[in-house]
């Protein structure tokens, strides 16, 4: 019976096909044959693969022909056909659906294409893709939508947070025959029709920019994600941090192509399409020195220096278990020198106290990329801090193995997605290269794997303080690196005779506040505790502090070195302080930070780090000035930080 129907259609439609074929133009499109023709008064295109698959799979570009065509080209190379018909200015309205249905029927007969098509909707193309799919669920294999419009009240109307387009909105209302009031309750748009798609089990992939202000992801894609979740249907989202509405697609279309093939032609999934993103590991000097100590069953010391991601339970605990299991004959002493909010600059000044004071260290893990960037440290300071740590470590033990880690946050992902290496990683890598320290760039790996569709930030990794899932990602890569590097015998480089930066904090240390000369207004408290309900950090509560709670308090401190700083607890009540060094002019520092309203934040203010070698005197005064968000004029000093020349 089906054969008779097809024969009838061929006989009935043959004159029309012949007319269209005679009227078509054959062109070259990215190395493939393209035919352009008119179909029922609408411009149409079909691109042919060099060798079509027997099942005749095809992908239908709904809008914006030729824009970011990498997915289309990749599928043509796999034997797909590519089609398009003009439905501009119809915004997925019933007329557009009728055009789609008629063109679908035509293509099925004229080119014997598969009965199920891959729908590809860029931007406003999301409207027609979902509306047509909802009424033709038996004709759709899967949907790939890129920054798609799912609610015309979001775009083009701009009713919520999106920018909107009033010209496009007028055309949209005309296409649907609606008024503004009717549009408020209209339900034939994807945020409603997508439920039919989900119930039919049609798999969906969206690729979106996290900072899209034209078609905001919260107003569009995530509303559909909730529907698919309720229906238990497959809905994947690849979110590009730091990217707006443009550019569409992915530079490397592999995850999109993989998704399409998995739901249309799984036999075409080759190994290169299935492999995960590679970790970014740089082995410069191996870890054979610490391995030897632990293999010989000696007492070994492993230290972890960093911020809250090191301080918290997670990857650090797992690495400890990994080392204990691998070297079960060794007696390993672990030092957790992670303090929340701390980066490389405070790390260089506290390294002697928090790490080296424990004794000879054989293996050091250090991370500071998140806090150095988040805390707004300058590129110059990032080098000075990290070099201060690395050089102090190697001076203390030339055979110390060091692993430098760059953890991920959304700003770093944004940098990578915009074609930039994050500044802090560039600076830390300068130090790592200079001292031949091995490094693990987990920021790049996590972003690469998200773009590869392996997991998401929103649902899986969740935060710069990783979820258990994210901690597992870190651990797996670290174990891979450690296993490889411990078996890599590399000659330990000679410590460079000169500094990368002559003012690096290689002599960093903490000096006792009891040595300060207090004038009026300052009080030495042997065990400071807050009187408000704000949180505190370990090491900055129940310890000695110099406290001044009003203006015009003054103290001085004499030191020998090239840099001077103060460790403070910057809570909601801190004011602006003035300082002067020797006979220099006074400078003003606002102690209040973006976190001060809810935390007595440990903060290192480096007052000057390019002093002439020698003895100096710093004078610090509280003032009657404060940040507009501050509650007072208080200052609390816990340590003086000095880059000593001794």
Coordinates of C-alpha atoms in Angstrom, one line a residue:
X1 CA 0.0 0.0 0.0
X2 CA 2.8 2.4 0.9
X3 CA 4.5 1.7 -2.4
X4 CA 1.3 2.6 -4.2
X5 CA 1.0 5.9 -2.3
X6 CA 4.6 6.8 -3.2
X7 CA 4.0 5.9 -6.8
X8 CA 0.9 8.0 -6.9
X9 CA 2.7 11.0 -5.4
X10 CA 5.5 10.6 -7.9
X11 CA 3.1 10.6 -10.8
X12 CA 1.0 13.5 -9.4
X13 CA 4.0 15.7 -8.4
X14 CA 6.5 14.9 -11.1
X15 CA 5.6 17.9 -13.3
X16 CA 6.1 20.2 -10.3
X17 CA 9.5 18.6 -9.5
X18 CA 10.6 18.9 -13.1
X19 CA 9.6 22.6 -13.1
X20 CA 11.5 23.3 -9.8
X21 CA 14.6 21.3 -11.0
X22 CA 14.7 23.3 -14.2
X23 CA 14.4 26.6 -12.3
X24 CA 17.1 25.8 -9.7
X25 CA 20.6 27.1 -9.5
X26 CA 23.5 24.8 -8.6
X27 CA 26.2 26.4 -6.5
X28 CA 29.2 25.5 -4.4
X29 CA 28.6 25.8 -0.7
X30 CA 31.7 25.1 1.5
X31 CA 32.8 22.4 -1.0
X32 CA 29.3 20.8 -1.3
X33 CA 26.7 21.1 -4.1
X34 CA 23.9 23.4 -3.2
X35 CA 20.7 23.9 -5.2
X36 CA 18.6 27.1 -4.8
X37 CA 15.0 27.1 -6.0
X38 CA 11.6 28.6 -5.3
X39 CA 9.1 26.4 -3.5
X40 CA 5.5 27.8 -3.5
X41 CA 7.0 31.3 -3.8
X42 CA 9.5 30.8 -1.0
X43 CA 13.3 30.7 -1.4
X44 CA 14.6 27.3 -0.6
X45 CA 18.0 25.5 -0.5
X46 CA 19.2 21.9 -0.4
X47 CA 22.9 21.0 0.1
X48 CA 24.0 17.5 -0.9
X49 CA 26.7 15.4 0.8
X50 CA 29.4 14.0 -1.4
X51 CA 28.3 10.6 -0.4
X52 CA 24.9 10.3 1.3
X53 CA 24.1 7.8 4.0
X54 CA 21.7 5.0 3.0
X55 CA 19.2 6.2 5.6
X56 CA 19.3 9.7 4.1
X57 CA 19.5 11.6 7.4
X58 CA 19.1 15.4 7.2
X59 CA 19.3 18.5 9.2
X60 CA 17.0 21.5 8.8
X61 CA 18.3 25.0 9.4
X62 CA 15.3 27.0 10.4
X63 CA 16.7 30.5 10.3
X64 CA 19.9 32.4 9.6
X65 CA 21.3 30.4 6.7
X66 CA 25.0 30.0 6.7
X67 CA 25.7 31.6 10.0
X68 CA 28.2 29.7 12.1
X69 CA 27.9 26.7 9.8
X70 CA 30.4 24.4 11.5
X71 CA 27.7 21.8 12.6
X72 CA 26.1 21.8 9.2
X73 CA 29.4 21.2 7.4
X74 CA 30.4 18.5 9.9
X75 CA 27.2 16.6 9.3
X76 CA 27.4 17.1 5.5
X77 CA 30.8 15.4 5.8
X78 CA 29.1 12.5 7.6
X79 CA 26.6 12.1 4.8
X80 CA 23.7 14.3 5.9
X81 CA 21.6 16.5 3.6
X82 CA 21.1 20.1 4.7
X83 CA 17.9 22.1 3.9
X84 CA 16.4 25.5 4.5
X85 CA 13.3 27.4 3.5
X86 CA 12.6 31.1 4.1
X87 CA 10.1 31.7 7.0
X88 CA 11.5 35.1 7.9
X89 CA 9.3 37.5 9.9
X90 CA 6.8 34.7 10.8
X91 CA 8.2 33.9 14.2
X92 CA 6.9 30.3 14.3
X93 CA 3.3 31.4 13.6
X94 CA 0.8 28.9 12.0
X95 CA 1.7 30.2 8.5
X96 CA 5.4 29.2 9.2
X97 CA 4.3 25.8 10.4
X98 CA 2.3 25.3 7.2
X99 CA 5.3 26.2 5.1
X100 CA 7.4 23.8 7.0
X101 CA 4.9 20.9 6.6
X102 CA 4.5 21.5 2.9
X103 CA 8.3 21.7 2.4
X104 CA 8.9 18.6 4.5
X105 CA 6.4 16.6 2.4
X106 CA 8.1 17.9 -0.8
X107 CA 11.6 17.0 0.4
X108 CA 10.6 13.5 1.5
X109 CA 9.3 12.7 -2.0
X110 CA 11.7 14.7 -4.1
X111 CA 14.9 13.6 -2.4
X112 CA 13.7 10.5 -0.6
X113 CA 15.0 11.9 2.7
X114 CA 14.5 10.1 6.0
X115 CA 11.1 10.4 7.6
X116 CA 12.7 12.0 10.7
X117 CA 14.6 15.2 10.5
X118 CA 17.1 17.0 12.8
X119 CA 15.7 20.5 13.6
X120 CA 18.3 23.3 14.0
X121 CA 17.0 26.5 15.5
X122 CA 19.2 29.6 16.0
X123 CA 17.8 32.5 18.0
X124 CA 14.3 33.2 16.8
X125 CA 14.5 30.0 14.9
X126 CA 13.6 28.3 18.2
X127 CA 10.0 29.4 17.8
X128 CA 9.3 27.6 14.6
X129 CA 11.5 24.6 15.5
X130 CA 9.5 23.8 18.7
X131 CA 6.1 24.8 17.4
X132 CA 6.4 22.6 14.3
X133 CA 8.0 19.7 16.3
X134 CA 5.1 19.8 18.8
X135 CA 2.6 19.2 16.0
X136 CA 4.9 16.7 14.1
X137 CA 6.5 14.7 16.8
X138 CA 6.7 11.6 14.5
X139 CA 8.8 13.5 12.0
X140 CA 11.6 14.8 14.4
X141 CA 14.6 12.7 15.5
X142 CA 16.2 15.4 17.7
X143 CA 16.5 19.2 18.2
X144 CA 19.6 21.3 18.3
X145 CA 18.7 24.9 19.4
X146 CA 21.3 27.7 19.8
X147 CA 20.4 30.6 22.1
X148 CA 16.8 29.9 21.1
X149 CA 13.8 32.1 21.6
X150 CA 11.3 30.1 23.6
X151 CA 8.9 32.8 24.7
X152 CA 8.1 35.7 22.3
X153 CA 7.3 37.8 25.4
X154 CA 11.0 37.6 26.3
X155 CA 12.1 38.4 22.7
X156 CA 11.1 40.3 20.6
X157 CA 8.7 41.8 23.1
X158 CA 11.3 42.4 25.8
X159 CA 8.7 42.2 28.6
X160 CA 11.1 40.9 31.2
X161 CA 14.9 41.5 31.5
X162 CA 15.8 41.1 27.8
X163 CA 16.4 44.0 25.5
X164 CA 13.6 43.3 23.0
X165 CA 13.0 44.8 19.6
X166 CA 9.8 46.8 19.1
X167 CA 10.0 46.6 15.3
X168 CA 10.3 42.8 15.4
X169 CA 7.6 42.6 18.1
X170 CA 5.1 44.4 15.8
X171 CA 5.9 41.9 13.0
X172 CA 5.5 39.1 15.5
X173 CA 2.1 40.3 16.6
X174 CA 1.0 40.7 13.0
X175 CA 2.2 37.2 12.1
X176 CA 0.1 35.7 14.9
X177 CA -2.8 38.1 14.6
X178 CA -2.5 39.0 18.3
X179 CA -2.7 42.1 20.5
X180 CA -0.4 42.8 23.4
X181 CA -3.1 41.7 25.8
X182 CA -3.7 38.4 24.0
X183 CA 0.1 37.8 23.8
X184 CA 0.2 37.7 27.6
X185 CA -1.8 34.5 27.8
X186 CA -1.0 33.0 24.4
X187 CA 0.1 29.4 24.7
X188 CA 1.2 28.3 21.2
X189 CA 4.8 29.1 21.9
X190 CA 7.7 26.8 23.0
X191 CA 7.4 27.5 26.7
X192 CA 4.1 25.6 26.4
X193 CA 4.4 23.6 23.2
X194 CA 7.7 22.1 24.3
X195 CA 5.8 19.8 26.7
X196 CA 4.4 17.9 23.6
X197 CA 8.0 17.5 22.4
X198 CA 9.2 16.3 25.8
X199 CA 6.3 13.8 26.2
X200 CA 7.2 12.4 22.8
X201 CA 10.7 11.7 24.0
X202 CA 12.4 13.9 21.4
X203 CA 16.0 14.5 22.7
X204 CA 17.1 18.2 22.8
X205 CA 20.4 20.0 23.0
X206 CA 20.7 23.8 23.6
X207 CA 23.9 25.8 23.3
X208 CA 23.6 29.2 25.1
X209 CA 25.6 32.1 26.3
X210 CA 25.5 32.6 30.1
X211 CA 25.4 36.4 29.7
X212 CA 22.8 36.6 26.8
X213 CA 20.9 39.9 27.3
X214 CA 18.9 39.5 24.1
X215 CA 17.5 36.1 24.7
X216 CA 18.2 35.6 28.4
X217 CA 18.8 31.9 29.3
X218 CA 16.6 32.1 32.4
X219 CA 13.6 33.3 30.4
X220 CA 13.9 30.8 27.6
X221 CA 16.1 27.7 27.8
X222 CA 15.9 27.1 31.5
X223 CA 12.1 27.2 31.4
X224 CA 12.2 24.4 28.8
X225 CA 14.7 22.5 30.9
X226 CA 12.2 22.5 33.7
X227 CA 9.5 21.1 31.5
X228 CA 11.7 18.3 30.2
X229 CA 12.8 17.5 33.7
X230 CA 9.2 17.1 34.8
X231 CA 8.5 14.8 31.9
X232 CA 11.7 12.8 32.4
X233 CA 12.9 13.6 28.9
X234 CA 16.5 14.2 27.6
X235 CA 17.4 17.9 27.6
X236 CA 21.1 18.9 27.6
X237 CA 22.4 22.4 27.8
X238 CA 25.9 23.6 27.0
X239 CA 26.4 27.0 28.6
X240 CA 29.2 29.3 27.5
X241 CA 30.4 31.4 30.4
X242 CA 31.0 35.1 29.5
X243 CA 29.3 34.8 26.2
X244 CA 26.2 36.8 25.2
X245 CA 23.8 36.1 22.3
X246 CA 26.7 35.9 19.9
X247 CA 28.7 34.1 18.8
X248 CA 26.4 31.2 18.2
X249 CA 27.4 27.6 18.2
X250 CA 30.8 26.2 19.3
X251 CA 34.1 26.7 17.7
X252 CA 34.6 23.0 17.9
X253 CA 31.2 21.5 17.0
X254 CA 32.1 18.0 18.2
X255 CA 29.6 17.8 21.1
X256 CA 26.8 19.0 18.9
X257 CA 27.7 16.6 16.1
X258 CA 28.0 13.8 18.7
X259 CA 24.6 14.5 20.0
X260 CA 23.0 14.5 16.6
X261 CA 24.7 11.3 15.5
X262 CA 23.8 9.6 18.7
X263 CA 20.1 10.1 17.9
X264 CA 20.2 9.6 14.2
X265 CA 23.2 7.5 13.0
X266 CA 25.1 6.1 16.0
X267 CA 27.2 3.9 13.7
X268 CA 28.9 7.1 12.6
X269 CA 30.2 8.0 16.0
X270 CA 33.9 7.6 15.7
X271 CA 36.5 7.5 18.5
X272 CA 37.5 11.2 18.0
X273 CA 33.8 12.2 18.6
X274 CA 33.5 10.2 21.7
X275 CA 36.7 11.0 23.6
X276 CA 36.5 13.4 26.6
X277 CA 38.4 16.7 26.7
X278 CA 42.1 16.3 27.6
X279 CA 43.4 17.6 30.9
X280 CA 45.9 20.5 30.7
X281 CA 49.0 19.1 32.4
X282 CA 52.5 20.6 32.2
X283 CA 55.3 18.4 33.5
X284 CA 58.4 20.4 33.9
X285 CA 60.4 18.6 36.6
X286 CA 58.4 15.6 37.6
X287 CA 57.9 14.4 41.2
X288 CA 60.6 11.7 41.4
X289 CA 62.3 13.3 44.5
X290 CA 59.3 13.0 46.8
X291 CA 58.4 9.6 45.3
X292 CA 61.9 8.3 46.3
X293 CA 61.5 9.6 49.8
X294 CA 58.1 7.9 50.2
X295 CA 59.1 4.7 48.4
X296 CA 62.0 4.2 50.8
X297 CA 59.6 4.3 53.7
X298 CA 61.1 7.4 55.2
X299 CA 59.2 10.1 57.0
X300 CA 57.9 12.4 54.3
X301 CA 56.1 15.7 54.6
X302 CA 53.4 16.9 52.1
X303 CA 52.0 20.4 52.4
X304 CA 49.0 22.0 50.9
X305 CA 49.0 25.8 50.6
X306 CA 46.0 27.8 49.3
X307 CA 42.7 29.3 50.1
X308 CA 39.3 27.9 50.9
X309 CA 39.3 25.3 48.1
X310 CA 42.4 23.8 49.8
X311 CA 41.1 24.3 53.3
X312 CA 37.8 22.5 52.7
X313 CA 37.3 18.8 52.7
X314 CA 37.5 17.4 49.2
X315 CA 40.3 16.9 46.8
X316 CA 43.0 17.4 49.5
X317 CA 41.7 14.6 51.7
X318 CA 41.5 12.3 48.7
X319 CA 45.0 13.1 47.6
X320 CA 46.2 12.3 51.1
X321 CA 44.4 8.9 51.0
X322 CA 45.9 8.3 47.5
X323 CA 49.4 9.0 48.7
X324 CA 49.0 6.9 51.9
X325 CA 47.6 4.0 49.8
X326 CA 50.4 4.1 47.2
X327 CA 53.2 4.6 49.7
X328 CA 51.8 2.5 52.6
X329 CA 55.2 1.9 54.1
X330 CA 56.0 5.6 54.4
X331 CA 55.2 7.8 57.4
X332 CA 53.6 10.8 55.7
X333 CA 53.0 14.0 57.7
X334 CA 50.4 16.2 56.0
X335 CA 50.3 20.0 56.5
X336 CA 47.0 21.8 55.7
X337 CA 48.0 25.4 55.2
X338 CA 44.8 26.4 53.4
X339 CA 43.1 29.5 54.8
X340 CA 39.9 30.7 53.1
X341 CA 40.3 34.0 51.1
X342 CA 44.1 33.7 50.9
X343 CA 46.0 33.9 47.7
X344 CA 49.7 34.0 46.7
X345 CA 50.4 37.4 48.2
X346 CA 49.4 36.6 51.8
X347 CA 50.7 33.1 51.1
X348 CA 54.3 34.3 50.5
X349 CA 54.2 36.2 53.8
X350 CA 52.8 33.3 55.9
X351 CA 54.6 30.5 54.1
X352 CA 57.4 30.4 56.7
X353 CA 55.0 30.2 59.6
X354 CA 52.4 28.0 58.1
X355 CA 54.5 25.6 56.0
X356 CA 58.2 25.7 56.6
X357 CA 57.9 25.8 60.4
X358 CA 56.6 22.2 60.2
X359 CA 60.0 20.9 59.1
X360 CA 61.5 19.7 55.8
X361 CA 58.8 19.5 53.1
X362 CA 59.1 17.0 50.3
X363 CA 56.0 17.7 48.2
X364 CA 54.1 21.0 48.0
X365 CA 50.7 21.6 46.4
X366 CA 50.0 25.3 45.9
X367 CA 47.0 27.1 44.5
X368 CA 46.1 30.8 44.4
X369 CA 44.6 31.5 41.0
X370 CA 41.0 31.9 42.3
X371 CA 41.8 34.2 45.2
X372 CA 44.5 36.2 43.4
X373 CA 42.0 37.2 40.7
X374 CA 38.9 37.5 42.9
X375 CA 40.7 39.7 45.4
X376 CA 41.8 42.0 42.6
X377 CA 45.5 41.5 43.0
X378 CA 47.6 43.1 40.2
X379 CA 49.5 41.0 37.7
X380 CA 52.8 42.3 39.2
X381 CA 51.7 41.3 42.7
X382 CA 50.6 37.9 41.4
X383 CA 54.2 37.2 40.2
X384 CA 55.7 38.6 43.4
X385 CA 53.5 36.4 45.6
X386 CA 53.9 33.2 43.6
X387 CA 57.6 33.7 43.2
X388 CA 57.9 34.4 46.9
X389 CA 56.3 31.0 47.7
X390 CA 58.2 29.0 45.1
X391 CA 61.6 30.4 45.8
X392 CA 61.2 30.2 49.6
X393 CA 60.2 26.5 49.1
X394 CA 63.3 25.7 47.0
X395 CA 65.6 27.6 49.2
X396 CA 64.4 25.6 52.2
X397 CA 64.7 22.3 50.3
X398 CA 66.2 22.3 46.8
X399 CA 64.8 18.8 46.2
X400 CA 61.2 19.8 47.1
X401 CA 58.7 18.7 44.4
X402 CA 56.1 21.3 43.7
X403 CA 52.7 21.1 42.0
X404 CA 51.1 24.4 41.0
X405 CA 47.3 24.2 40.4
X406 CA 44.9 26.6 38.7
X407 CA 41.4 26.1 40.0
X408 CA 38.3 27.2 38.0
X409 CA 35.8 30.0 38.5
X410 CA 33.3 31.5 36.1
X411 CA 35.6 34.5 35.3
X412 CA 38.3 32.2 34.1
X413 CA 35.8 30.2 32.0
X414 CA 34.7 33.5 30.5
X415 CA 38.2 34.5 29.6
X416 CA 38.8 31.2 27.9
X417 CA 35.6 31.4 26.0
X418 CA 36.5 34.9 24.8
X419 CA 39.9 33.7 23.5
X420 CA 42.0 34.9 26.4
X421 CA 44.2 33.1 28.9
X422 CA 43.2 34.4 32.4
X423 CA 45.7 37.0 33.5
X424 CA 46.4 35.3 36.9
X425 CA 47.2 32.0 35.1
X426 CA 49.5 33.7 32.7
X427 CA 51.4 35.3 35.6
X428 CA 51.6 32.2 37.7
X429 CA 52.7 30.2 34.7
X430 CA 55.6 32.7 34.1
X431 CA 56.8 31.8 37.6
X432 CA 56.2 28.0 37.0
X433 CA 58.2 28.1 33.8
X434 CA 61.0 30.2 35.3
X435 CA 61.4 27.7 38.2
X436 CA 60.5 24.6 36.2
X437 CA 57.5 23.8 38.4
X438 CA 54.9 21.4 37.1
X439 CA 51.3 22.7 36.8
X440 CA 47.8 21.5 36.4
X441 CA 45.3 23.9 34.8
X442 CA 42.0 22.7 36.1
X443 CA 40.3 25.9 35.0
X444 CA 40.9 25.2 31.4
X445 CA 40.0 21.5 31.7
X446 CA 36.7 22.2 33.4
X447 CA 35.8 24.7 30.8
X448 CA 36.8 22.5 28.0
X449 CA 34.8 19.6 29.4
X450 CA 31.7 21.8 29.8
X451 CA 32.0 22.9 26.2
X452 CA 32.4 19.3 25.3
X453 CA 29.0 18.5 26.8
X454 CA 30.4 16.2 29.5
X455 CA 28.8 18.1 32.4
X456 CA 27.5 21.5 33.4
X457 CA 28.5 24.2 35.8
X458 CA 24.9 24.9 36.9
X459 CA 23.8 21.3 37.7
X460 CA 27.1 19.4 38.3
X461 CA 30.1 21.5 39.3
X462 CA 27.9 24.2 40.8
X463 CA 30.5 26.6 42.3
X464 CA 34.1 27.6 42.6
X465 CA 34.0 25.7 45.8
X466 CA 33.2 22.5 43.9
X467 CA 30.4 20.1 44.6
X468 CA 31.4 16.5 45.4
X469 CA 31.1 15.9 41.7
X470 CA 33.5 18.8 41.0
X471 CA 35.9 17.6 43.7
X472 CA 35.9 14.2 41.9
X473 CA 36.9 15.9 38.7
X474 CA 39.8 17.6 40.4
X475 CA 40.9 14.4 42.1
X476 CA 40.8 12.3 38.9
X477 CA 43.1 14.7 37.1
X478 CA 45.4 15.1 40.0
X479 CA 45.8 11.4 40.4
X480 CA 46.5 11.1 36.7
X481 CA 49.2 13.8 36.9
X482 CA 50.8 12.4 40.1
X483 CA 50.9 8.8 38.7
X484 CA 52.6 10.0 35.6
X485 CA 54.9 12.6 37.1
X486 CA 56.1 10.4 39.9
X487 CA 57.4 7.9 37.3
X488 CA 59.1 10.7 35.3
X489 CA 62.7 11.0 36.1
X490 CA 63.7 14.6 35.3
X491 CA 66.8 16.4 36.4
X492 CA 65.9 19.0 39.0
X493 CA 66.8 22.4 37.6
X494 CA 69.3 24.7 39.4
X495 CA 67.6 27.4 41.3
X496 CA 67.9 30.6 39.2
X497 CA 70.5 33.0 40.5
X498 CA 68.3 36.0 39.9
X499 CA 64.7 36.8 40.7
X500 CA 62.0 37.0 38.0
X501 CA 60.9 40.2 39.8
X502 CA 63.5 41.9 42.1
X503 CA 60.7 42.8 44.5
X504 CA 59.2 39.4 44.8
X505 CA 58.3 38.4 48.4
X506 CA 61.1 35.8 48.8
X507 CA 61.8 37.2 52.3
X508 CA 58.2 37.3 53.3
X509 CA 57.4 36.9 56.9
X510 CA 54.9 37.8 59.7
X511 CA 56.1 40.1 62.5
X512 CA 54.7 40.4 66.0
X513 CA 52.2 43.2 66.6
X514 CA 53.6 43.5 70.1
X515 CA 56.6 45.2 68.6
X516 CA 54.4 48.2 67.5
X517 CA 54.7 51.5 69.2
X518 CA 51.1 52.4 70.2
X519 CA 50.0 56.0 70.6
X520 CA 46.5 57.1 71.5
X521 CA 43.5 55.1 70.5
X522 CA 45.1 51.7 69.8
X523 CA 44.6 48.7 72.2
X524 CA 46.4 45.4 72.3
X525 CA 43.9 42.6 72.8
X526 CA 45.3 39.2 73.6
X527 CA 42.4 37.2 72.2
X528 CA 40.2 39.2 69.8
X529 CA 36.6 38.1 69.3
X530 CA 33.9 40.0 67.3
X531 CA 31.0 41.6 69.2
X532 CA 28.7 41.3 66.2
X533 CA 27.3 38.2 64.5
X534 CA 29.7 38.2 61.5
X535 CA 31.6 35.1 60.6
X536 CA 35.4 34.9 61.1
X537 CA 38.3 32.9 59.6
X538 CA 40.6 30.5 61.4
X539 CA 43.7 32.3 62.6
X540 CA 41.9 35.6 62.8
X541 CA 39.8 35.1 65.9
X542 CA 40.8 34.2 69.5
X543 CA 44.3 35.5 68.7
X544 CA 46.1 38.8 69.5
X545 CA 45.1 41.9 67.7
X546 CA 45.7 45.6 67.7
X547 CA 42.3 47.3 67.8
X548 CA 41.3 50.9 67.3
X549 CA 37.5 51.7 67.2
X550 CA 37.5 55.3 66.4
X551 CA 39.3 58.1 64.4
X552 CA 42.7 59.6 65.2
X553 CA 44.3 56.5 66.7
X554 CA 48.0 56.2 65.8
X555 CA 50.7 53.6 65.9
X556 CA 54.1 53.1 64.4
X557 CA 56.2 50.0 63.5
X558 CA 59.9 49.8 62.6
X559 CA 61.1 47.1 60.2
X560 CA 64.0 46.2 57.9
X561 CA 63.1 45.1 54.4
X562 CA 61.7 46.2 51.0
X563 CA 58.0 45.7 51.7
X564 CA 55.5 46.3 54.5
X565 CA 51.9 45.2 54.9
X566 CA 49.3 44.6 57.5
X567 CA 46.9 41.6 58.0
X568 CA 43.5 43.0 59.1
X569 CA 40.0 41.6 59.7
X570 CA 37.9 43.7 57.4
X571 CA 34.4 43.5 58.9
X572 CA 31.4 45.7 58.5
X573 CA 32.7 48.3 60.9
X574 CA 36.1 49.1 59.4
X575 CA 36.9 52.6 58.2
X576 CA 39.6 54.2 56.1
X577 CA 43.1 54.3 57.5
X578 CA 46.0 56.6 56.6
X579 CA 49.7 55.5 56.5
X580 CA 53.0 57.0 55.8
X581 CA 56.4 55.4 55.5
X582 CA 59.5 57.3 56.8
X583 CA 59.0 60.9 55.8
X584 CA 56.7 60.1 52.8
X585 CA 53.4 61.6 52.1
X586 CA 50.3 60.0 53.7
X587 CA 48.2 57.6 51.7
X588 CA 44.6 56.4 52.4
X589 CA 43.3 52.8 52.3
X590 CA 39.6 51.9 52.5
X591 CA 39.6 48.6 54.5
X592 CA 36.0 47.8 53.5
X593 CA 35.6 45.0 50.9
X594 CA 32.7 43.6 49.0
X595 CA 32.5 40.8 51.6
X596 CA 32.8 42.9 54.7
X597 CA 29.0 43.1 55.4
X598 CA 28.9 39.4 56.3
X599 CA 32.5 38.4 57.2
X600 CA 35.4 39.7 59.2
X601 CA 37.6 39.0 56.2
X602 CA 41.3 38.3 56.7
X603 CA 42.9 40.7 54.3
X604 CA 46.5 41.7 53.6
X605 CA 47.1 45.3 52.6
X606 CA 50.6 45.7 51.1
X607 CA 51.3 49.3 51.9
X608 CA 54.5 49.5 49.8
X609 CA 56.6 46.8 48.2
X610 CA 59.3 48.7 46.4
X611 CA 61.2 50.3 49.3
X612 CA 65.0 50.7 49.3
X613 CA 66.6 47.9 51.3
X614 CA 67.2 49.1 54.9
X615 CA 65.4 50.1 58.0
X616 CA 62.0 51.9 57.7
X617 CA 59.2 53.2 59.9
X618 CA 55.5 53.0 59.0
X619 CA 53.0 55.1 60.8
X620 CA 49.3 54.1 60.7
X621 CA 46.3 56.2 61.7
X622 CA 42.6 55.7 61.8
X623 CA 40.6 58.5 60.2
X624 CA 37.1 60.0 60.3
X625 CA 36.4 58.7 56.8
X626 CA 34.7 55.4 55.9
X627 CA 33.2 53.6 53.0
X628 CA 29.5 54.5 52.4
X629 CA 28.6 50.9 53.3
X630 CA 30.6 50.7 56.5
X631 CA 29.2 51.0 60.0
X632 CA 32.2 52.5 61.6
X633 CA 35.9 53.6 61.8
X634 CA 37.5 50.5 63.3
X635 CA 40.8 48.9 62.4
X636 CA 42.1 45.5 63.6
X637 CA 45.7 44.5 62.8
X638 CA 46.8 40.9 63.4
X639 CA 50.3 40.8 61.8
X640 CA 52.8 43.0 60.2
X641 CA 54.0 41.5 56.9
X642 CA 57.5 42.3 55.9
X643 CA 59.6 41.3 52.9
X644 CA 62.8 41.1 54.9
X645 CA 66.3 41.5 53.3
X646 CA 67.7 39.1 56.0

